[in-house]
mmCIF file with all atom_site columns, C-alpha atoms in Angstrom:
data_model
loop_
_atom_site.group_PDB
_atom_site.id
_atom_site.type_symbol
_atom_site.label_atom_id
_atom_site.label_alt_id
_atom_site.label_comp_id
_atom_site.label_asym_id
_atom_site.label_entity_id
_atom_site.label_seq_id
_atom_site.pdbx_PDB_ins_code
_atom_site.Cartn_x
_atom_site.Cartn_y
_atom_site.Cartn_z
_atom_site.occupancy
_atom_site.B_iso_or_equiv
_atom_site.pdbx_formal_charge
_atom_site.auth_seq_id
_atom_site.auth_comp_id
_atom_site.auth_asym_id
_atom_site.auth_atom_id
_atom_site.pdbx_PDB_model_num
ATOM 1   C CA . UNK K 1 1   ? 73.655  104.115 107.249 1.00 71.00 ? 205 UNK K CA 1
ATOM 2   C CA . UNK K 1 2   ? 77.015  103.074 105.844 1.00 80.00 ? 206 UNK K CA 1
ATOM 3   C CA . UNK K 1 3   ? 78.192  100.215 108.046 1.00 92.00 ? 207 UNK K CA 1
ATOM 4   C CA . UNK K 1 4   ? 81.410  99.573  106.121 1.00 94.00 ? 208 UNK K CA 1
ATOM 5   C CA . UNK K 1 5   ? 83.383  102.569 104.998 1.00 94.00 ? 209 UNK K CA 1
ATOM 6   C CA . UNK K 1 6   ? 86.512  102.992 102.923 1.00 95.00 ? 210 UNK K CA 1
ATOM 7   C CA . UNK K 1 7   ? 87.431  106.626 103.312 1.00 91.00 ? 211 UNK K CA 1
ATOM 8   C CA . UNK K 1 8   ? 90.077  106.759 100.611 1.00 94.00 ? 212 UNK K CA 1
ATOM 9   C CA . UNK K 1 9   ? 88.609  106.562 97.119  1.00 92.00 ? 213 UNK K CA 1
ATOM 10  C CA . UNK K 1 10  ? 92.068  106.244 95.618  1.00 96.00 ? 214 UNK K CA 1
ATOM 11  C CA . UNK K 1 11  ? 95.654  105.396 96.509  1.00 97.00 ? 215 UNK K CA 1
ATOM 12  C CA . UNK K 1 12  ? 98.782  105.655 94.395  1.00 98.00 ? 216 UNK K CA 1
ATOM 13  C CA . UNK K 1 13  ? 102.053 103.907 95.307  1.00 98.00 ? 217 UNK K CA 1
ATOM 14  C CA . UNK K 1 14  ? 105.363 103.150 93.659  1.00 98.00 ? 218 UNK K CA 1
ATOM 15  C CA . UNK K 1 15  ? 106.178 99.629  92.523  1.00 97.00 ? 219 UNK K CA 1
ATOM 16  C CA . UNK K 1 16  ? 108.012 97.698  95.231  1.00 97.00 ? 220 UNK K CA 1
ATOM 17  C CA . UNK K 1 17  ? 106.641 99.812  98.067  1.00 98.00 ? 221 UNK K CA 1
ATOM 18  C CA . UNK K 1 18  ? 103.916 98.909  100.519 1.00 98.00 ? 222 UNK K CA 1
ATOM 19  C CA . UNK K 1 19  ? 100.236 99.607  99.772  1.00 98.00 ? 223 UNK K CA 1
ATOM 20  C CA . UNK K 1 20  ? 97.952  100.027 102.774 1.00 98.00 ? 224 UNK K CA 1
ATOM 21  C CA . UNK K 1 21  ? 94.222  100.080 102.215 1.00 98.00 ? 225 UNK K CA 1
ATOM 22  C CA . UNK K 1 22  ? 91.958  100.919 105.124 1.00 98.00 ? 226 UNK K CA 1
ATOM 23  C CA . UNK K 1 23  ? 88.419  100.037 106.092 1.00 97.00 ? 227 UNK K CA 1
ATOM 24  C CA . UNK K 1 24  ? 86.259  101.032 109.070 1.00 97.00 ? 228 UNK K CA 1
ATOM 25  C CA . UNK K 1 25  ? 83.044  99.465  110.248 1.00 97.00 ? 229 UNK K CA 1
ATOM 26  C CA . UNK K 1 26  ? 80.363  100.396 112.725 1.00 96.00 ? 230 UNK K CA 1
ATOM 27  C CA . UNK K 1 27  ? 78.424  97.173  113.324 1.00 94.00 ? 231 UNK K CA 1
ATOM 28  C CA . UNK K 1 28  ? 79.877  95.373  116.345 1.00 94.00 ? 232 UNK K CA 1
ATOM 29  C CA . UNK K 1 29  ? 78.103  92.198  115.242 1.00 93.00 ? 233 UNK K CA 1
ATOM 30  C CA . UNK K 1 30  ? 80.410  91.824  112.239 1.00 94.00 ? 234 UNK K CA 1
ATOM 31  C CA . UNK K 1 31  ? 82.669  88.854  112.840 1.00 91.00 ? 235 UNK K CA 1
ATOM 32  C CA . UNK K 1 32  ? 84.087  88.018  109.431 1.00 92.00 ? 236 UNK K CA 1
ATOM 33  C CA . UNK K 1 33  ? 85.840  90.370  107.059 1.00 94.00 ? 237 UNK K CA 1
ATOM 34  C CA . UNK K 1 34  ? 86.935  90.003  103.474 1.00 94.00 ? 238 UNK K CA 1
ATOM 35  C CA . UNK K 1 35  ? 88.781  91.888  100.803 1.00 96.00 ? 239 UNK K CA 1
ATOM 36  C CA . UNK K 1 36  ? 87.800  91.635  97.167  1.00 96.00 ? 240 UNK K CA 1
ATOM 37  C CA . UNK K 1 37  ? 89.757  92.897  94.193  1.00 96.00 ? 241 UNK K CA 1
ATOM 38  C CA . UNK K 1 38  ? 88.105  94.157  91.014  1.00 93.00 ? 242 UNK K CA 1
ATOM 39  C CA . UNK K 1 39  ? 89.644  94.843  87.642  1.00 92.00 ? 243 UNK K CA 1
ATOM 40  C CA . UNK K 1 40  ? 87.729  96.964  85.089  1.00 85.00 ? 244 UNK K CA 1
ATOM 41  C CA . UNK K 1 41  ? 85.068  95.028  83.177  1.00 77.00 ? 245 UNK K CA 1
ATOM 42  C CA . UNK K 1 42  ? 85.355  92.070  85.570  1.00 85.00 ? 246 UNK K CA 1
ATOM 43  C CA . UNK K 1 43  ? 83.498  91.029  88.692  1.00 90.00 ? 247 UNK K CA 1
ATOM 44  C CA . UNK K 1 44  ? 85.128  91.257  92.128  1.00 93.00 ? 248 UNK K CA 1
ATOM 45  C CA . UNK K 1 45  ? 87.298  88.296  93.079  1.00 93.00 ? 249 UNK K CA 1
ATOM 46  C CA . UNK K 1 46  ? 87.945  87.132  96.618  1.00 92.00 ? 250 UNK K CA 1
ATOM 47  C CA . UNK K 1 47  ? 91.402  88.053  97.875  1.00 95.00 ? 251 UNK K CA 1
ATOM 48  C CA . UNK K 1 48  ? 91.767  87.364  101.587 1.00 95.00 ? 252 UNK K CA 1
ATOM 49  C CA . UNK K 1 49  ? 89.620  87.124  104.701 1.00 94.00 ? 253 UNK K CA 1
ATOM 50  C CA . UNK K 1 50  ? 89.913  87.252  108.459 1.00 95.00 ? 254 UNK K CA 1
ATOM 51  C CA . UNK K 1 51  ? 87.776  86.026  111.304 1.00 92.00 ? 255 UNK K CA 1
ATOM 52  C CA . UNK K 1 52  ? 87.225  88.196  114.356 1.00 93.00 ? 256 UNK K CA 1
ATOM 53  C CA . UNK K 1 53  ? 89.038  85.661  116.516 1.00 93.00 ? 257 UNK K CA 1
ATOM 54  C CA . UNK K 1 54  ? 92.269  86.649  114.778 1.00 94.00 ? 258 UNK K CA 1
ATOM 55  C CA . UNK K 1 55  ? 94.049  89.957  114.392 1.00 96.00 ? 259 UNK K CA 1
ATOM 56  C CA . UNK K 1 56  ? 96.178  89.051  111.399 1.00 97.00 ? 260 UNK K CA 1
ATOM 57  C CA . UNK K 1 57  ? 95.993  86.816  108.364 1.00 97.00 ? 261 UNK K CA 1
ATOM 58  C CA . UNK K 1 58  ? 98.706  86.518  105.773 1.00 97.00 ? 262 UNK K CA 1
ATOM 59  C CA . UNK K 1 59  ? 98.706  85.100  102.259 1.00 96.00 ? 263 UNK K CA 1
ATOM 60  C CA . UNK K 1 60  ? 101.835 85.728  100.262 1.00 97.00 ? 264 UNK K CA 1
ATOM 61  C CA . UNK K 1 61  ? 102.203 89.447  99.596  1.00 98.00 ? 265 UNK K CA 1
ATOM 62  C CA . UNK K 1 62  ? 98.819  90.184  101.174 1.00 98.00 ? 266 UNK K CA 1
ATOM 63  C CA . UNK K 1 63  ? 98.203  90.636  104.899 1.00 98.00 ? 267 UNK K CA 1
ATOM 64  C CA . UNK K 1 64  ? 94.985  91.723  106.551 1.00 98.00 ? 268 UNK K CA 1
ATOM 65  C CA . UNK K 1 65  ? 95.051  93.240  110.031 1.00 98.00 ? 269 UNK K CA 1
ATOM 66  C CA . UNK K 1 66  ? 91.997  93.541  112.257 1.00 98.00 ? 270 UNK K CA 1
ATOM 67  C CA . UNK K 1 67  ? 91.697  95.941  115.189 1.00 97.00 ? 271 UNK K CA 1
ATOM 68  C CA . UNK K 1 68  ? 88.386  95.065  116.818 1.00 96.00 ? 272 UNK K CA 1
ATOM 69  C CA . UNK K 1 69  ? 88.511  97.760  119.465 1.00 96.00 ? 273 UNK K CA 1
ATOM 70  C CA . UNK K 1 70  ? 88.920  100.405 116.775 1.00 97.00 ? 274 UNK K CA 1
ATOM 71  C CA . UNK K 1 71  ? 86.557  98.617  114.375 1.00 97.00 ? 275 UNK K CA 1
ATOM 72  C CA . UNK K 1 72  ? 89.216  98.944  111.731 1.00 97.00 ? 276 UNK K CA 1
ATOM 73  C CA . UNK K 1 73  ? 90.869  96.636  109.288 1.00 97.00 ? 277 UNK K CA 1
ATOM 74  C CA . UNK K 1 74  ? 93.592  97.150  106.772 1.00 98.00 ? 278 UNK K CA 1
ATOM 75  C CA . UNK K 1 75  ? 95.050  95.326  103.819 1.00 98.00 ? 279 UNK K CA 1
ATOM 76  C CA . UNK K 1 76  ? 98.802  95.482  103.300 1.00 98.00 ? 280 UNK K CA 1
ATOM 77  C CA . UNK K 1 77  ? 100.337 94.580  99.971  1.00 98.00 ? 281 UNK K CA 1
ATOM 78  C CA . UNK K 1 78  ? 104.090 94.279  99.930  1.00 97.00 ? 282 UNK K CA 1
ATOM 79  C CA . UNK K 1 79  ? 105.855 94.569  97.616  1.00 98.00 ? 283 UNK K CA 1
ATOM 80  C CA . UNK K 1 80  ? 103.267 96.272  95.402  1.00 98.00 ? 284 UNK K CA 1
ATOM 81  C CA . UNK K 1 81  ? 103.248 95.365  91.726  1.00 98.00 ? 285 UNK K CA 1
ATOM 82  C CA . UNK K 1 82  ? 101.673 97.140  88.728  1.00 97.00 ? 286 UNK K CA 1
ATOM 83  C CA . UNK K 1 83  ? 99.321  94.161  88.327  1.00 96.00 ? 287 UNK K CA 1
ATOM 84  C CA . UNK K 1 84  ? 97.865  94.980  91.739  1.00 98.00 ? 288 UNK K CA 1
ATOM 85  C CA . UNK K 1 85  ? 96.275  98.102  90.257  1.00 97.00 ? 289 UNK K CA 1
ATOM 86  C CA . UNK K 1 86  ? 92.554  97.537  90.779  1.00 97.00 ? 290 UNK K CA 1
ATOM 87  C CA . UNK K 1 87  ? 89.624  98.556  92.951  1.00 95.00 ? 291 UNK K CA 1
ATOM 88  C CA . UNK K 1 88  ? 89.710  96.900  96.380  1.00 97.00 ? 292 UNK K CA 1
ATOM 89  C CA . UNK K 1 89  ? 86.473  96.350  98.261  1.00 95.00 ? 293 UNK K CA 1
ATOM 90  C CA . UNK K 1 90  ? 86.267  95.673  101.955 1.00 95.00 ? 294 UNK K CA 1
ATOM 91  C CA . UNK K 1 91  ? 83.297  93.551  103.072 1.00 93.00 ? 295 UNK K CA 1
ATOM 92  C CA . UNK K 1 92  ? 81.929  92.276  106.364 1.00 92.00 ? 296 UNK K CA 1
ATOM 93  C CA . UNK K 1 93  ? 79.345  89.813  107.603 1.00 89.00 ? 297 UNK K CA 1
ATOM 94  C CA . UNK K 1 94  ? 77.662  89.112  110.923 1.00 88.00 ? 298 UNK K CA 1
ATOM 95  C CA . UNK K 1 95  ? 77.472  85.414  111.475 1.00 77.00 ? 299 UNK K CA 1
ATOM 96  C CA . UNK K 1 96  ? 77.537  82.310  109.377 1.00 69.00 ? 300 UNK K CA 1
ATOM 97  C CA . UNK K 1 97  ? 75.405  82.521  106.255 1.00 68.00 ? 301 UNK K CA 1
ATOM 98  C CA . UNK K 1 98  ? 74.665  86.233  106.614 1.00 75.00 ? 302 UNK K CA 1
ATOM 99  C CA . UNK K 1 99  ? 74.942  88.722  103.796 1.00 80.00 ? 303 UNK K CA 1
ATOM 100 C CA . UNK K 1 100 ? 78.054  90.637  102.932 1.00 85.00 ? 304 UNK K CA 1
ATOM 101 C CA . UNK K 1 101 ? 78.077  94.402  103.451 1.00 88.00 ? 305 UNK K CA 1
ATOM 102 C CA . UNK K 1 102 ? 80.520  96.156  101.138 1.00 90.00 ? 306 UNK K CA 1
ATOM 103 C CA . UNK K 1 103 ? 82.462  99.389  101.336 1.00 92.00 ? 307 UNK K CA 1
ATOM 104 C CA . UNK K 1 104 ? 82.710  101.875 98.487  1.00 90.00 ? 308 UNK K CA 1
ATOM 105 C CA . UNK K 1 105 ? 86.013  100.574 97.218  1.00 92.00 ? 309 UNK K CA 1
ATOM 106 C CA . UNK K 1 106 ? 89.488  102.096 96.909  1.00 96.00 ? 310 UNK K CA 1
ATOM 107 C CA . UNK K 1 107 ? 91.187  102.434 93.530  1.00 95.00 ? 311 UNK K CA 1
ATOM 108 C CA . UNK K 1 108 ? 94.819  101.364 93.940  1.00 98.00 ? 312 UNK K CA 1
ATOM 109 C CA . UNK K 1 109 ? 97.300  102.431 91.271  1.00 98.00 ? 313 UNK K CA 1
ATOM 110 C CA . UNK K 1 110 ? 100.807 100.981 91.409  1.00 98.00 ? 314 UNK K CA 1
ATOM 111 C CA . UNK K 1 111 ? 103.201 102.973 89.265  1.00 96.00 ? 315 UNK K CA 1
ATOM 112 C CA . UNK K 1 112 ? 106.185 101.231 87.602  1.00 93.00 ? 316 UNK K CA 1
ATOM 113 C CA . UNK Y 2 1   ? 82.196  76.110  81.726  1.00 50.00 ? 830 UNK Y CA 1
ATOM 114 C CA . UNK Y 2 2   ? 82.940  76.954  85.364  1.00 61.00 ? 831 UNK Y CA 1
ATOM 115 C CA . UNK Y 2 3   ? 82.265  79.925  87.614  1.00 90.00 ? 832 UNK Y CA 1
ATOM 116 C CA . UNK Y 2 4   ? 79.547  82.517  87.221  1.00 95.00 ? 833 UNK Y CA 1
ATOM 117 C CA . UNK Y 2 5   ? 78.650  83.632  83.719  1.00 95.00 ? 834 UNK Y CA 1
ATOM 118 C CA . UNK Y 2 6   ? 76.641  86.737  82.940  1.00 97.00 ? 835 UNK Y CA 1
ATOM 119 C CA . UNK Y 2 7   ? 75.120  87.726  79.616  1.00 97.00 ? 836 UNK Y CA 1
ATOM 120 C CA . UNK Y 2 8   ? 75.107  90.090  77.900  1.00 97.00 ? 837 UNK Y CA 1
ATOM 121 C CA . UNK Y 2 9   ? 78.334  91.865  78.875  1.00 95.00 ? 838 UNK Y CA 1
ATOM 122 C CA . UNK Y 2 10  ? 77.012  95.183  77.588  1.00 96.00 ? 839 UNK Y CA 1
ATOM 123 C CA . UNK Y 2 11  ? 73.467  96.397  77.042  1.00 96.00 ? 840 UNK Y CA 1
ATOM 124 C CA . UNK Y 2 12  ? 72.112  99.682  75.772  1.00 95.00 ? 841 UNK Y CA 1
ATOM 125 C CA . UNK Y 2 13  ? 68.375  100.088 76.061  1.00 93.00 ? 842 UNK Y CA 1
ATOM 126 C CA . UNK Y 2 14  ? 65.794  102.791 75.690  1.00 90.00 ? 843 UNK Y CA 1
ATOM 127 C CA . UNK Y 2 15  ? 63.492  103.746 78.520  1.00 89.00 ? 844 UNK Y CA 1
ATOM 128 C CA . UNK Y 2 16  ? 60.544  101.973 76.928  1.00 88.00 ? 845 UNK Y CA 1
ATOM 129 C CA . UNK Y 2 17  ? 62.353  98.712  76.181  1.00 89.00 ? 846 UNK Y CA 1
ATOM 130 C CA . UNK Y 2 18  ? 62.082  95.386  77.969  1.00 94.00 ? 847 UNK Y CA 1
ATOM 131 C CA . UNK Y 2 19  ? 65.234  93.317  78.354  1.00 95.00 ? 848 UNK Y CA 1
ATOM 132 C CA . UNK Y 2 20  ? 66.594  90.579  80.602  1.00 97.00 ? 849 UNK Y CA 1
ATOM 133 C CA . UNK Y 2 21  ? 69.967  89.933  82.172  1.00 98.00 ? 850 UNK Y CA 1
ATOM 134 C CA . UNK Y 2 22  ? 71.020  86.334  82.614  1.00 98.00 ? 851 UNK Y CA 1
ATOM 135 C CA . UNK Y 2 23  ? 73.284  84.714  85.172  1.00 98.00 ? 852 UNK Y CA 1
ATOM 136 C CA . UNK Y 2 24  ? 74.396  81.108  85.307  1.00 97.00 ? 853 UNK Y CA 1
ATOM 137 C CA . UNK Y 2 25  ? 76.583  79.341  87.868  1.00 95.00 ? 854 UNK Y CA 1
ATOM 138 C CA . UNK Y 2 26  ? 78.203  75.929  87.658  1.00 90.00 ? 855 UNK Y CA 1
ATOM 139 C CA . UNK Y 2 27  ? 79.626  75.814  91.176  1.00 90.00 ? 856 UNK Y CA 1
ATOM 140 C CA . UNK Y 2 28  ? 76.896  73.871  92.923  1.00 89.00 ? 857 UNK Y CA 1
ATOM 141 C CA . UNK Y 2 29  ? 76.033  76.914  95.021  1.00 89.00 ? 858 UNK Y CA 1
ATOM 142 C CA . UNK Y 2 30  ? 72.529  77.294  96.433  1.00 88.00 ? 859 UNK Y CA 1
ATOM 143 C CA . UNK Y 2 31  ? 72.293  81.067  96.866  1.00 90.00 ? 860 UNK Y CA 1
ATOM 144 C CA . UNK Y 2 32  ? 72.376  83.714  94.141  1.00 92.00 ? 861 UNK Y CA 1
ATOM 145 C CA . UNK Y 2 33  ? 72.473  87.484  94.318  1.00 93.00 ? 862 UNK Y CA 1
ATOM 146 C CA . UNK Y 2 34  ? 72.002  90.568  92.153  1.00 95.00 ? 863 UNK Y CA 1
ATOM 147 C CA . UNK Y 2 35  ? 74.154  93.576  92.972  1.00 93.00 ? 864 UNK Y CA 1
ATOM 148 C CA . UNK Y 2 36  ? 74.235  97.026  91.421  1.00 93.00 ? 865 UNK Y CA 1
ATOM 149 C CA . UNK Y 2 37  ? 77.482  98.929  91.188  1.00 90.00 ? 866 UNK Y CA 1
ATOM 150 C CA . UNK Y 2 38  ? 77.292  102.637 90.462  1.00 87.00 ? 867 UNK Y CA 1
ATOM 151 C CA . UNK Y 2 39  ? 80.327  104.896 90.273  1.00 78.00 ? 868 UNK Y CA 1
ATOM 152 C CA . UNK Y 2 40  ? 81.842  105.771 93.670  1.00 72.00 ? 869 UNK Y CA 1
ATOM 153 C CA . UNK Y 2 41  ? 79.135  103.900 95.578  1.00 78.00 ? 870 UNK Y CA 1
ATOM 154 C CA . UNK Y 2 42  ? 79.264  100.663 97.558  1.00 80.00 ? 871 UNK Y CA 1
ATOM 155 C CA . UNK Y 2 43  ? 77.990  97.531  95.942  1.00 85.00 ? 872 UNK Y CA 1
ATOM 156 C CA . UNK Y 2 44  ? 74.223  97.633  96.462  1.00 88.00 ? 873 UNK Y CA 1
ATOM 157 C CA . UNK Y 2 45  ? 72.507  94.355  97.150  1.00 88.00 ? 874 UNK Y CA 1
ATOM 158 C CA . UNK Y 2 46  ? 69.295  94.154  95.141  1.00 93.00 ? 875 UNK Y CA 1
ATOM 159 C CA . UNK Y 2 47  ? 67.937  90.620  95.477  1.00 92.00 ? 876 UNK Y CA 1
ATOM 160 C CA . UNK Y 2 48  ? 68.888  87.377  97.185  1.00 90.00 ? 877 UNK Y CA 1
ATOM 161 C CA . UNK Y 2 49  ? 67.667  83.934  96.291  1.00 90.00 ? 878 UNK Y CA 1
ATOM 162 C CA . UNK Y 2 50  ? 68.353  81.106  98.691  1.00 85.00 ? 879 UNK Y CA 1
ATOM 163 C CA . UNK Y 2 51  ? 67.421  77.586  97.628  1.00 80.00 ? 880 UNK Y CA 1
ATOM 164 C CA . UNK Y 2 52  ? 65.493  79.168  94.725  1.00 79.00 ? 881 UNK Y CA 1
ATOM 165 C CA . UNK Y 2 53  ? 63.302  81.297  96.974  1.00 80.00 ? 882 UNK Y CA 1
ATOM 166 C CA . UNK Y 2 54  ? 63.596  85.058  97.094  1.00 79.00 ? 883 UNK Y CA 1
ATOM 167 C CA . UNK Y 2 55  ? 64.635  85.888  100.624 1.00 77.00 ? 884 UNK Y CA 1
ATOM 168 C CA . UNK Y 2 56  ? 65.616  89.516  100.266 1.00 73.00 ? 885 UNK Y CA 1
ATOM 169 C CA . UNK Y 2 57  ? 64.400  92.440  98.205  1.00 73.00 ? 886 UNK Y CA 1
ATOM 170 C CA . UNK Y 2 58  ? 66.149  95.620  99.224  1.00 74.00 ? 887 UNK Y CA 1
ATOM 171 C CA . UNK Y 2 59  ? 63.612  98.277  98.273  1.00 83.00 ? 888 UNK Y CA 1
ATOM 172 C CA . UNK Y 2 60  ? 64.295  97.834  94.616  1.00 91.00 ? 889 UNK Y CA 1
ATOM 173 C CA . UNK Y 2 61  ? 61.873  99.566  92.216  1.00 92.00 ? 890 UNK Y CA 1
ATOM 174 C CA . UNK Y 2 62  ? 59.372  97.289  90.529  1.00 92.00 ? 891 UNK Y CA 1
ATOM 175 C CA . UNK Y 2 63  ? 60.872  98.041  87.125  1.00 94.00 ? 892 UNK Y CA 1
ATOM 176 C CA . UNK Y 2 64  ? 63.467  95.424  88.166  1.00 95.00 ? 893 UNK Y CA 1
ATOM 177 C CA . UNK Y 2 65  ? 62.003  91.928  88.395  1.00 94.00 ? 894 UNK Y CA 1
ATOM 178 C CA . UNK Y 2 66  ? 64.146  88.914  89.348  1.00 94.00 ? 895 UNK Y CA 1
ATOM 179 C CA . UNK Y 2 67  ? 63.508  85.317  88.469  1.00 94.00 ? 896 UNK Y CA 1
ATOM 180 C CA . UNK Y 2 68  ? 65.271  82.188  89.710  1.00 94.00 ? 897 UNK Y CA 1
ATOM 181 C CA . UNK Y 2 69  ? 63.928  79.133  87.870  1.00 93.00 ? 898 UNK Y CA 1
ATOM 182 C CA . UNK Y 2 70  ? 66.505  76.789  89.437  1.00 91.00 ? 899 UNK Y CA 1
ATOM 183 C CA . UNK Y 2 71  ? 69.602  76.922  91.599  1.00 89.00 ? 900 UNK Y CA 1
ATOM 184 C CA . UNK Y 2 72  ? 71.890  77.456  88.603  1.00 93.00 ? 901 UNK Y CA 1
ATOM 185 C CA . UNK Y 2 73  ? 70.095  80.288  86.840  1.00 96.00 ? 902 UNK Y CA 1
ATOM 186 C CA . UNK Y 2 74  ? 69.099  83.805  87.775  1.00 96.00 ? 903 UNK Y CA 1
ATOM 187 C CA . UNK Y 2 75  ? 67.472  86.462  85.634  1.00 97.00 ? 904 UNK Y CA 1
ATOM 188 C CA . UNK Y 2 76  ? 66.863  90.156  86.067  1.00 97.00 ? 905 UNK Y CA 1
ATOM 189 C CA . UNK Y 2 77  ? 63.996  91.407  83.927  1.00 97.00 ? 906 UNK Y CA 1
ATOM 190 C CA . UNK Y 2 78  ? 64.107  95.104  83.109  1.00 96.00 ? 907 UNK Y CA 1
ATOM 191 C CA . UNK Y 2 79  ? 61.314  97.357  81.889  1.00 94.00 ? 908 UNK Y CA 1
ATOM 192 C CA . UNK Y 2 80  ? 60.731  101.102 81.630  1.00 93.00 ? 909 UNK Y CA 1
ATOM 193 C CA . UNK Y 2 81  ? 64.095  101.877 83.172  1.00 93.00 ? 910 UNK Y CA 1
ATOM 194 C CA . UNK Y 2 82  ? 65.398  105.364 83.915  1.00 94.00 ? 911 UNK Y CA 1
ATOM 195 C CA . UNK Y 2 83  ? 68.778  106.826 82.929  1.00 93.00 ? 912 UNK Y CA 1
ATOM 196 C CA . UNK Y 2 84  ? 69.865  106.679 86.586  1.00 92.00 ? 913 UNK Y CA 1
ATOM 197 C CA . UNK Y 2 85  ? 69.570  102.890 86.381  1.00 95.00 ? 914 UNK Y CA 1
ATOM 198 C CA . UNK Y 2 86  ? 72.658  102.860 84.191  1.00 95.00 ? 915 UNK Y CA 1
ATOM 199 C CA . UNK Y 2 87  ? 75.259  100.866 86.149  1.00 94.00 ? 916 UNK Y CA 1
ATOM 200 C CA . UNK Y 2 88  ? 77.192  97.625  86.305  1.00 94.00 ? 917 UNK Y CA 1
ATOM 201 C CA . UNK Y 2 89  ? 74.917  94.784  87.373  1.00 96.00 ? 918 UNK Y CA 1
ATOM 202 C CA . UNK Y 2 90  ? 76.726  91.946  89.079  1.00 96.00 ? 919 UNK Y CA 1
ATOM 203 C CA . UNK Y 2 91  ? 75.509  88.454  89.798  1.00 96.00 ? 920 UNK Y CA 1
ATOM 204 C CA . UNK Y 2 92  ? 77.087  86.370  92.563  1.00 94.00 ? 921 UNK Y CA 1
ATOM 205 C CA . UNK Y 2 93  ? 76.602  82.937  94.044  1.00 92.00 ? 922 UNK Y CA 1
ATOM 206 C CA . UNK Y 2 94  ? 77.539  81.225  97.302  1.00 88.00 ? 923 UNK Y CA 1
ATOM 207 C CA . UNK Y 2 95  ? 76.661  78.443  99.644  1.00 83.00 ? 924 UNK Y CA 1
ATOM 208 C CA . UNK Y 2 96  ? 73.822  79.399  102.002 1.00 73.00 ? 925 UNK Y CA 1
ATOM 209 C CA . UNK Y 2 97  ? 75.547  78.168  105.126 1.00 63.00 ? 926 UNK Y CA 1
ATOM 210 C CA . UNK Y 2 98  ? 79.042  78.862  106.250 1.00 59.00 ? 927 UNK Y CA 1
ATOM 211 C CA . UNK Y 2 99  ? 81.073  82.005  105.980 1.00 62.00 ? 928 UNK Y CA 1
ATOM 212 C CA . UNK Y 2 100 ? 80.703  83.869  102.727 1.00 57.00 ? 929 UNK Y CA 1
ATOM 213 C CA . UNK Y 2 101 ? 84.308  83.827  101.651 1.00 63.00 ? 930 UNK Y CA 1
ATOM 214 C CA . UNK Y 2 102 ? 82.928  81.850  98.773  1.00 65.00 ? 931 UNK Y CA 1
ATOM 215 C CA . UNK Y 2 103 ? 80.970  84.649  97.090  1.00 86.00 ? 932 UNK Y CA 1
ATOM 216 C CA . UNK Y 2 104 ? 81.793  84.195  93.425  1.00 91.00 ? 933 UNK Y CA 1
ATOM 217 C CA . UNK Y 2 105 ? 80.930  87.071  91.143  1.00 94.00 ? 934 UNK Y CA 1
ATOM 218 C CA . UNK Y 2 106 ? 80.273  87.144  87.440  1.00 95.00 ? 935 UNK Y CA 1
ATOM 219 C CA . UNK Y 2 107 ? 81.907  89.732  85.203  1.00 94.00 ? 936 UNK Y CA 1
ATOM 220 C CA . UNK Y 2 108 ? 78.798  91.860  85.199  1.00 95.00 ? 937 UNK Y CA 1
ATOM 221 C CA . UNK Y 2 109 ? 76.536  93.475  82.634  1.00 96.00 ? 938 UNK Y CA 1
ATOM 222 C CA . UNK Y 2 110 ? 77.286  97.111  81.851  1.00 95.00 ? 939 UNK Y CA 1
ATOM 223 C CA . UNK Y 2 111 ? 73.829  98.640  81.357  1.00 95.00 ? 940 UNK Y CA 1
ATOM 224 C CA . UNK Y 2 112 ? 73.259  102.000 79.721  1.00 95.00 ? 941 UNK Y CA 1
ATOM 225 C CA . UNK Y 2 113 ? 69.749  103.428 79.649  1.00 94.00 ? 942 UNK Y CA 1
ATOM 226 C CA . UNK Y 2 114 ? 69.234  106.099 77.012  1.00 93.00 ? 943 UNK Y CA 1
#
């Protein structure tokens, strides 16, 4: 039972344009959501998070949107840069101290 | 050295070999995790240690054996592995309480079973 799903295995965008990565979840108990970024041969690194009490969180070029009714979140990167090319994992947890559940990841390629 | 360090970075082993993966964290975290990443699959949680006690074992075959001698070190002992065990093995650490935005991952060990 895949509780966190990233339906797009890959996404390709032009430098300077917006990248939108999507994530859906099924567990209504999830109340904290995170995005991790992973370069080849490195471990995932934390990028941005959002609590279920918010619907938007912004950090520089990165914004995460949460639609609780649709059980959907998205990560917007604008403007996209070639250095953003990486695998992006969506993750969710249900309550303080609980484990993270990860999606399959989306490979983002930003073309110069 | 800071962060989470995993050794070795790459490992090739035969199906009859015994080897160990090592993970070390210098962040003062009190929970450590082993994850498996296979191509086009979600990160699979294998083991969780909280305050040096194993608190989760997600149906992992017995050919994988974890060990957590203290809050800074985590091992994954491997024996009689199968080719399908070839994957990237990631170690992570965090604080037990509070939201897990603080999961810190190591760079992983790329394991190839031949």
